[in-house]
């Protein structure tokens, strides 16, 4: 039986809570030393540690990464897929540009203020929601977050992970074990996806996710093309389209009586 998909408004709320909490919560402050080792935890070791356990884990990671740097070194421009995964009854996908775009290698340097902040906001919000006993009782939200390195083609390749569970559930009645039971599906169904940041990546990913009716909410894609609900009926965003932003800018210029801007 296919798990029920997360309603689109709730997915938007998860993202909005993360953005709101980013304003007032010390846990999302930008501290370079701790963040550096937090990133190694999230991306190098592919393991997510809740914030309450992070201080003790950071000290262990410092010793671990120092030892590794003396032997094989640390490489943050990995070509392989790295993800942040947490367990939950309902899984939300995430597509963040944690690394910058680079022309010569797959992924460039880490992007602390753009990609990392979005990643931390989503993880913190999921922790916050899971700690609320009366918000969605008996349901724990998990995450499956990937890095698109600010590349549309690479992001599309990563997004294939989000549809594997849906593919596994297609015509599953045709396959039976010897004892008559249904086979175990290894890939869990992704109920919705947060991201991507780039409009070109969101367009590529939205075309894929719509085939499996997976809702997608972007927090930074502003292309007017994404407003076409005939093409992107499962896409939504929490940021205005460039169409409305330009209108607002023109109105400000007219209101202030400016004759020239640059």
Tab-separated table of C-alpha atoms in Angstrom:
chain	number	residue	atom	x	y	z
A	1	UNK	CA	0.000	0.000	0.000
A	2	UNK	CA	1.447	3.361	-1.045
A	3	UNK	CA	1.903	5.853	1.841
A	4	UNK	CA	-0.282	8.950	1.728
A	5	UNK	CA	1.466	11.960	0.265
A	6	UNK	CA	2.072	15.022	2.434
A	7	UNK	CA	-0.387	17.847	1.651
A	8	UNK	CA	1.203	20.710	-0.263
A	9	UNK	CA	0.275	23.424	2.294
A	10	UNK	CA	2.026	21.486	5.060
A	11	UNK	CA	5.143	21.187	2.914
A	12	UNK	CA	5.085	24.944	2.408
A	13	UNK	CA	4.678	25.404	6.171
A	14	UNK	CA	7.786	23.320	6.835
A	15	UNK	CA	9.813	25.627	4.627
A	16	UNK	CA	8.247	28.814	5.967
A	17	UNK	CA	8.920	27.777	9.565
A	18	UNK	CA	12.545	27.201	8.667
A	19	UNK	CA	12.861	30.658	7.131
A	20	UNK	CA	11.111	32.303	10.082
A	21	UNK	CA	13.140	30.456	12.692
A	22	UNK	CA	16.323	31.449	10.872
A	23	UNK	CA	15.696	35.043	12.019
A	24	UNK	CA	15.548	34.451	15.743
A	25	UNK	CA	17.076	31.077	16.564
A	26	UNK	CA	20.732	30.936	17.712
A	27	UNK	CA	21.000	27.380	16.351
A	28	UNK	CA	21.052	28.769	12.824
A	29	UNK	CA	23.705	31.412	13.444
A	30	UNK	CA	26.711	31.322	11.170
A	31	UNK	CA	29.800	30.248	13.117
A	32	UNK	CA	32.636	29.233	10.825
A	33	UNK	CA	34.598	26.763	13.055
A	34	UNK	CA	31.596	24.740	14.228
A	35	UNK	CA	29.918	24.951	10.837
A	36	UNK	CA	33.033	23.593	9.160
A	37	UNK	CA	32.895	20.427	11.246
A	38	UNK	CA	29.099	20.304	11.050
A	39	UNK	CA	29.497	20.195	7.270
A	40	UNK	CA	31.968	17.349	7.532
A	41	UNK	CA	29.386	15.511	9.597
A	42	UNK	CA	26.602	16.171	7.090
A	43	UNK	CA	28.439	15.842	3.799
A	44	UNK	CA	31.723	14.017	4.286
A	45	UNK	CA	30.454	11.263	6.540
A	46	UNK	CA	26.890	11.332	5.099
A	47	UNK	CA	25.463	11.329	8.597
A	48	UNK	CA	23.078	13.749	10.264
A	49	UNK	CA	23.515	14.530	13.956
A	50	UNK	CA	20.680	16.384	15.770
A	51	UNK	CA	21.659	19.767	17.140
A	52	UNK	CA	21.360	18.683	20.760
A	53	UNK	CA	24.026	16.011	20.182
A	54	UNK	CA	26.246	18.138	17.960
A	55	UNK	CA	28.623	19.745	20.546
A	56	UNK	CA	29.974	16.379	21.691
A	57	UNK	CA	30.116	15.067	18.145
A	58	UNK	CA	32.004	18.139	16.881
A	59	UNK	CA	34.867	17.455	19.281
A	60	UNK	CA	35.045	13.838	18.045
A	61	UNK	CA	34.875	14.982	14.416
A	62	UNK	CA	37.732	17.445	14.952
A	63	UNK	CA	39.979	14.598	16.076
A	64	UNK	CA	38.761	12.365	13.259
A	65	UNK	CA	39.190	14.922	10.471
A	66	UNK	CA	42.608	15.980	11.787
A	67	UNK	CA	43.769	12.373	11.630
A	68	UNK	CA	42.299	11.924	8.154
A	69	UNK	CA	43.869	15.142	6.873
A	70	UNK	CA	47.306	13.778	7.802
A	71	UNK	CA	46.705	10.611	5.793
A	72	UNK	CA	44.371	10.881	2.815
A	73	UNK	CA	43.159	14.480	3.163
A	74	UNK	CA	39.662	15.878	2.815
A	75	UNK	CA	38.040	16.535	-0.549
A	76	UNK	CA	34.820	18.569	-0.660
A	77	UNK	CA	34.559	18.474	-4.466
A	78	UNK	CA	33.400	14.886	-4.572
A	79	UNK	CA	31.820	13.609	-7.770
A	80	UNK	CA	29.866	10.914	-5.912
A	81	UNK	CA	26.367	11.422	-4.512
A	82	UNK	CA	26.288	12.602	-0.915
A	83	UNK	CA	23.107	13.000	1.055
A	84	UNK	CA	21.664	13.886	4.414
A	85	UNK	CA	19.123	11.262	5.453
A	86	UNK	CA	16.946	11.084	8.563
A	87	UNK	CA	14.331	8.453	9.308
A	88	UNK	CA	10.628	9.208	9.429
A	89	UNK	CA	7.164	7.925	8.589
A	90	UNK	CA	6.847	10.656	5.952
A	91	UNK	CA	9.958	11.518	3.954
A	92	UNK	CA	10.582	14.930	2.441
A	93	UNK	CA	13.153	15.343	-0.286
A	94	UNK	CA	15.451	18.337	-0.465
A	95	UNK	CA	17.591	19.709	-3.274
A	96	UNK	CA	20.074	22.332	-2.073
A	97	UNK	CA	23.082	23.963	-3.723
A	98	UNK	CA	25.490	23.292	-0.869
A	99	UNK	CA	28.425	23.508	-3.271
A	100	UNK	CA	29.044	26.194	-5.873
A	101	UNK	CA	29.039	25.620	-9.609
A	102	UNK	CA	32.415	24.873	-11.172
A	103	UNK	CA	33.333	24.455	-14.828
A	104	UNK	CA	36.267	22.061	-14.394
A	105	UNK	CA	34.972	19.701	-11.704
A	106	UNK	CA	31.558	18.365	-10.709
A	107	UNK	CA	31.138	20.524	-7.597
A	108	UNK	CA	33.016	23.630	-6.523
A	109	UNK	CA	33.666	24.994	-3.014
A	110	UNK	CA	31.065	24.945	-0.257
A	111	UNK	CA	28.553	27.817	-0.396
A	112	UNK	CA	28.089	28.725	3.292
A	113	UNK	CA	25.540	31.551	3.136
A	114	UNK	CA	23.310	30.351	0.316
A	115	UNK	CA	23.213	26.571	0.286
A	116	UNK	CA	24.223	25.734	3.844
A	117	UNK	CA	21.706	28.114	5.398
A	118	UNK	CA	18.864	26.528	3.415
A	119	UNK	CA	20.053	23.036	4.395
A	120	UNK	CA	20.306	23.943	8.074
A	121	UNK	CA	16.905	25.691	7.993
A	122	UNK	CA	15.192	22.573	6.641
A	123	UNK	CA	16.897	20.239	9.122
A	124	UNK	CA	16.149	22.523	12.055
A	125	UNK	CA	12.500	22.852	11.012
A	126	UNK	CA	12.063	19.086	10.815
A	127	UNK	CA	13.620	18.738	14.283
A	128	UNK	CA	11.303	21.468	15.578
A	129	UNK	CA	8.167	19.879	14.105
A	130	UNK	CA	9.077	16.392	15.321
A	131	UNK	CA	9.475	17.750	18.854
A	132	UNK	CA	5.901	19.124	18.839
A	133	UNK	CA	3.595	16.461	20.265
A	134	UNK	CA	0.364	18.145	19.113
A	135	UNK	CA	1.357	19.266	15.588
A	136	UNK	CA	1.078	15.966	13.698
A	137	UNK	CA	0.644	13.356	16.456
A	138	UNK	CA	2.181	9.965	15.773
A	139	UNK	CA	3.894	11.105	12.575
A	140	UNK	CA	7.618	11.742	12.343
A	141	UNK	CA	9.016	13.639	9.381
A	142	UNK	CA	12.228	12.410	7.808
A	143	UNK	CA	14.470	13.891	5.140
A	144	UNK	CA	16.376	12.826	2.052
A	145	UNK	CA	18.414	15.898	1.055
A	146	UNK	CA	20.788	16.027	-1.916
A	147	UNK	CA	23.239	18.595	-3.273
A	148	UNK	CA	22.712	19.878	-6.828
A	149	UNK	CA	25.942	21.962	-6.895
A	150	UNK	CA	23.974	24.749	-8.646
A	151	UNK	CA	23.878	22.748	-11.906
A	152	UNK	CA	20.608	21.918	-13.640
A	153	UNK	CA	21.816	18.699	-15.307
A	154	UNK	CA	23.538	17.442	-12.155
A	155	UNK	CA	20.497	18.393	-10.067
A	156	UNK	CA	18.236	16.409	-12.399
A	157	UNK	CA	20.521	13.410	-12.009
A	158	UNK	CA	20.327	13.708	-8.218
A	159	UNK	CA	16.528	14.094	-8.321
A	160	UNK	CA	16.165	10.590	-9.751
A	161	UNK	CA	16.533	9.446	-6.120
A	162	UNK	CA	13.185	11.080	-5.336
A	163	UNK	CA	11.219	8.944	-7.787
A	164	UNK	CA	12.790	5.551	-7.058
A	165	UNK	CA	10.222	4.768	-4.369
A	166	UNK	CA	7.354	5.726	-6.674
A	167	UNK	CA	8.740	3.535	-9.455
A	168	UNK	CA	9.056	0.608	-7.053
A	169	UNK	CA	5.366	0.916	-6.197
A	170	UNK	CA	4.201	0.748	-9.833
A	171	UNK	CA	2.539	-2.586	-10.592
A	172	UNK	CA	3.902	-4.108	-7.392
A	173	UNK	CA	1.003	-6.554	-7.456
A	174	UNK	CA	2.655	-8.422	-10.323
A	175	UNK	CA	5.535	-9.513	-8.101
A	176	UNK	CA	5.044	-12.038	-5.313
A	177	UNK	CA	7.417	-13.948	-3.054
A	178	UNK	CA	7.278	-17.755	-2.869
A	179	UNK	CA	5.161	-17.600	0.280
A	180	UNK	CA	2.648	-15.336	-1.487
A	181	UNK	CA	3.630	-12.143	0.283
A	182	UNK	CA	4.510	-8.897	-1.495
A	183	UNK	CA	8.219	-8.114	-1.877
A	184	UNK	CA	9.800	-5.538	0.426
A	185	UNK	CA	10.395	-2.193	-1.243
A	186	UNK	CA	13.814	-0.817	-0.365
A	187	UNK	CA	13.234	2.689	-1.718
A	188	UNK	CA	10.822	4.710	0.384
A	189	UNK	CA	8.332	7.030	-1.256
A	190	UNK	CA	9.215	10.725	-1.147
A	191	UNK	CA	6.064	12.674	-0.270
A	192	UNK	CA	7.322	16.074	-1.437
A	193	UNK	CA	10.478	17.956	-2.387
A	194	UNK	CA	11.842	21.268	-1.080
A	195	UNK	CA	13.974	23.045	-3.704
A	196	UNK	CA	15.716	23.709	-5.886
A	197	UNK	CA	17.119	27.203	-5.434
A	198	UNK	CA	17.992	27.805	-9.076
A	199	UNK	CA	15.103	28.313	-11.510
A	200	UNK	CA	16.719	26.296	-14.306
A	201	UNK	CA	17.226	23.376	-11.935
A	202	UNK	CA	13.672	23.643	-10.608
A	203	UNK	CA	12.321	23.541	-14.174
A	204	UNK	CA	14.271	20.357	-14.945
A	205	UNK	CA	13.283	18.670	-11.678
A	206	UNK	CA	9.628	19.776	-11.889
A	207	UNK	CA	9.292	18.114	-15.289
A	208	UNK	CA	10.460	14.852	-13.702
A	209	UNK	CA	8.466	15.008	-10.463
A	210	UNK	CA	5.176	15.854	-12.202
A	211	UNK	CA	5.228	12.464	-13.897
A	212	UNK	CA	4.910	10.846	-10.454
A	213	UNK	CA	2.632	13.524	-8.952
A	214	UNK	CA	5.216	14.525	-6.352
A	215	UNK	CA	4.682	18.111	-5.074
A	216	UNK	CA	7.634	20.472	-5.155
A	217	UNK	CA	8.097	23.755	-3.252
A	218	UNK	CA	10.973	26.099	-4.077
A	219	UNK	CA	12.186	28.872	-1.804
A	220	UNK	CA	14.312	30.775	-4.348
A	221	UNK	CA	13.218	30.004	-7.932
A	222	UNK	CA	11.709	33.202	-9.359
A	223	UNK	CA	11.406	32.459	-13.097
A	224	UNK	CA	7.993	33.481	-14.532
A	225	UNK	CA	8.087	30.266	-16.580
A	226	UNK	CA	7.363	28.282	-13.418
A	227	UNK	CA	4.000	30.080	-13.034
A	228	UNK	CA	2.585	28.055	-15.925
A	229	UNK	CA	0.317	25.582	-14.125
A	230	UNK	CA	-0.373	23.692	-17.344
A	231	UNK	CA	3.262	22.574	-17.348
A	232	UNK	CA	4.131	22.703	-13.653
A	233	UNK	CA	0.932	21.746	-11.850
A	234	UNK	CA	2.825	20.171	-8.916
A	235	UNK	CA	5.237	23.081	-8.473
A	236	UNK	CA	4.795	25.874	-5.937
A	237	UNK	CA	7.079	28.439	-4.316
A	238	UNK	CA	7.295	30.736	-1.311
A	239	UNK	CA	8.934	33.598	-3.223
A	240	UNK	CA	7.252	35.909	-5.781
A	241	UNK	CA	7.855	35.524	-9.500
A	242	UNK	CA	10.209	37.980	-11.228
A	243	UNK	CA	7.105	39.268	-13.005
A	244	UNK	CA	5.726	40.726	-9.767
A	245	UNK	CA	9.103	41.802	-8.421
A	246	UNK	CA	9.725	43.915	-11.526
A	247	UNK	CA	6.292	45.505	-11.172
A	248	UNK	CA	7.064	46.400	-7.548
A	249	UNK	CA	10.415	47.924	-8.524
A	250	UNK	CA	8.782	50.051	-11.241
A	251	UNK	CA	6.136	51.286	-8.804
A	252	UNK	CA	8.844	52.272	-6.289
A	253	UNK	CA	10.748	54.212	-8.965
A	254	UNK	CA	7.572	56.021	-10.057
A	255	UNK	CA	6.545	56.782	-6.458
A	256	UNK	CA	9.921	58.318	-5.632
A	257	UNK	CA	9.988	60.274	-8.873
A	258	UNK	CA	13.297	58.882	-10.061
A	259	UNK	CA	14.202	59.384	-13.707
A	260	UNK	CA	17.343	57.232	-13.761
A	261	UNK	CA	18.475	54.036	-12.009
A	262	UNK	CA	21.485	51.793	-12.527
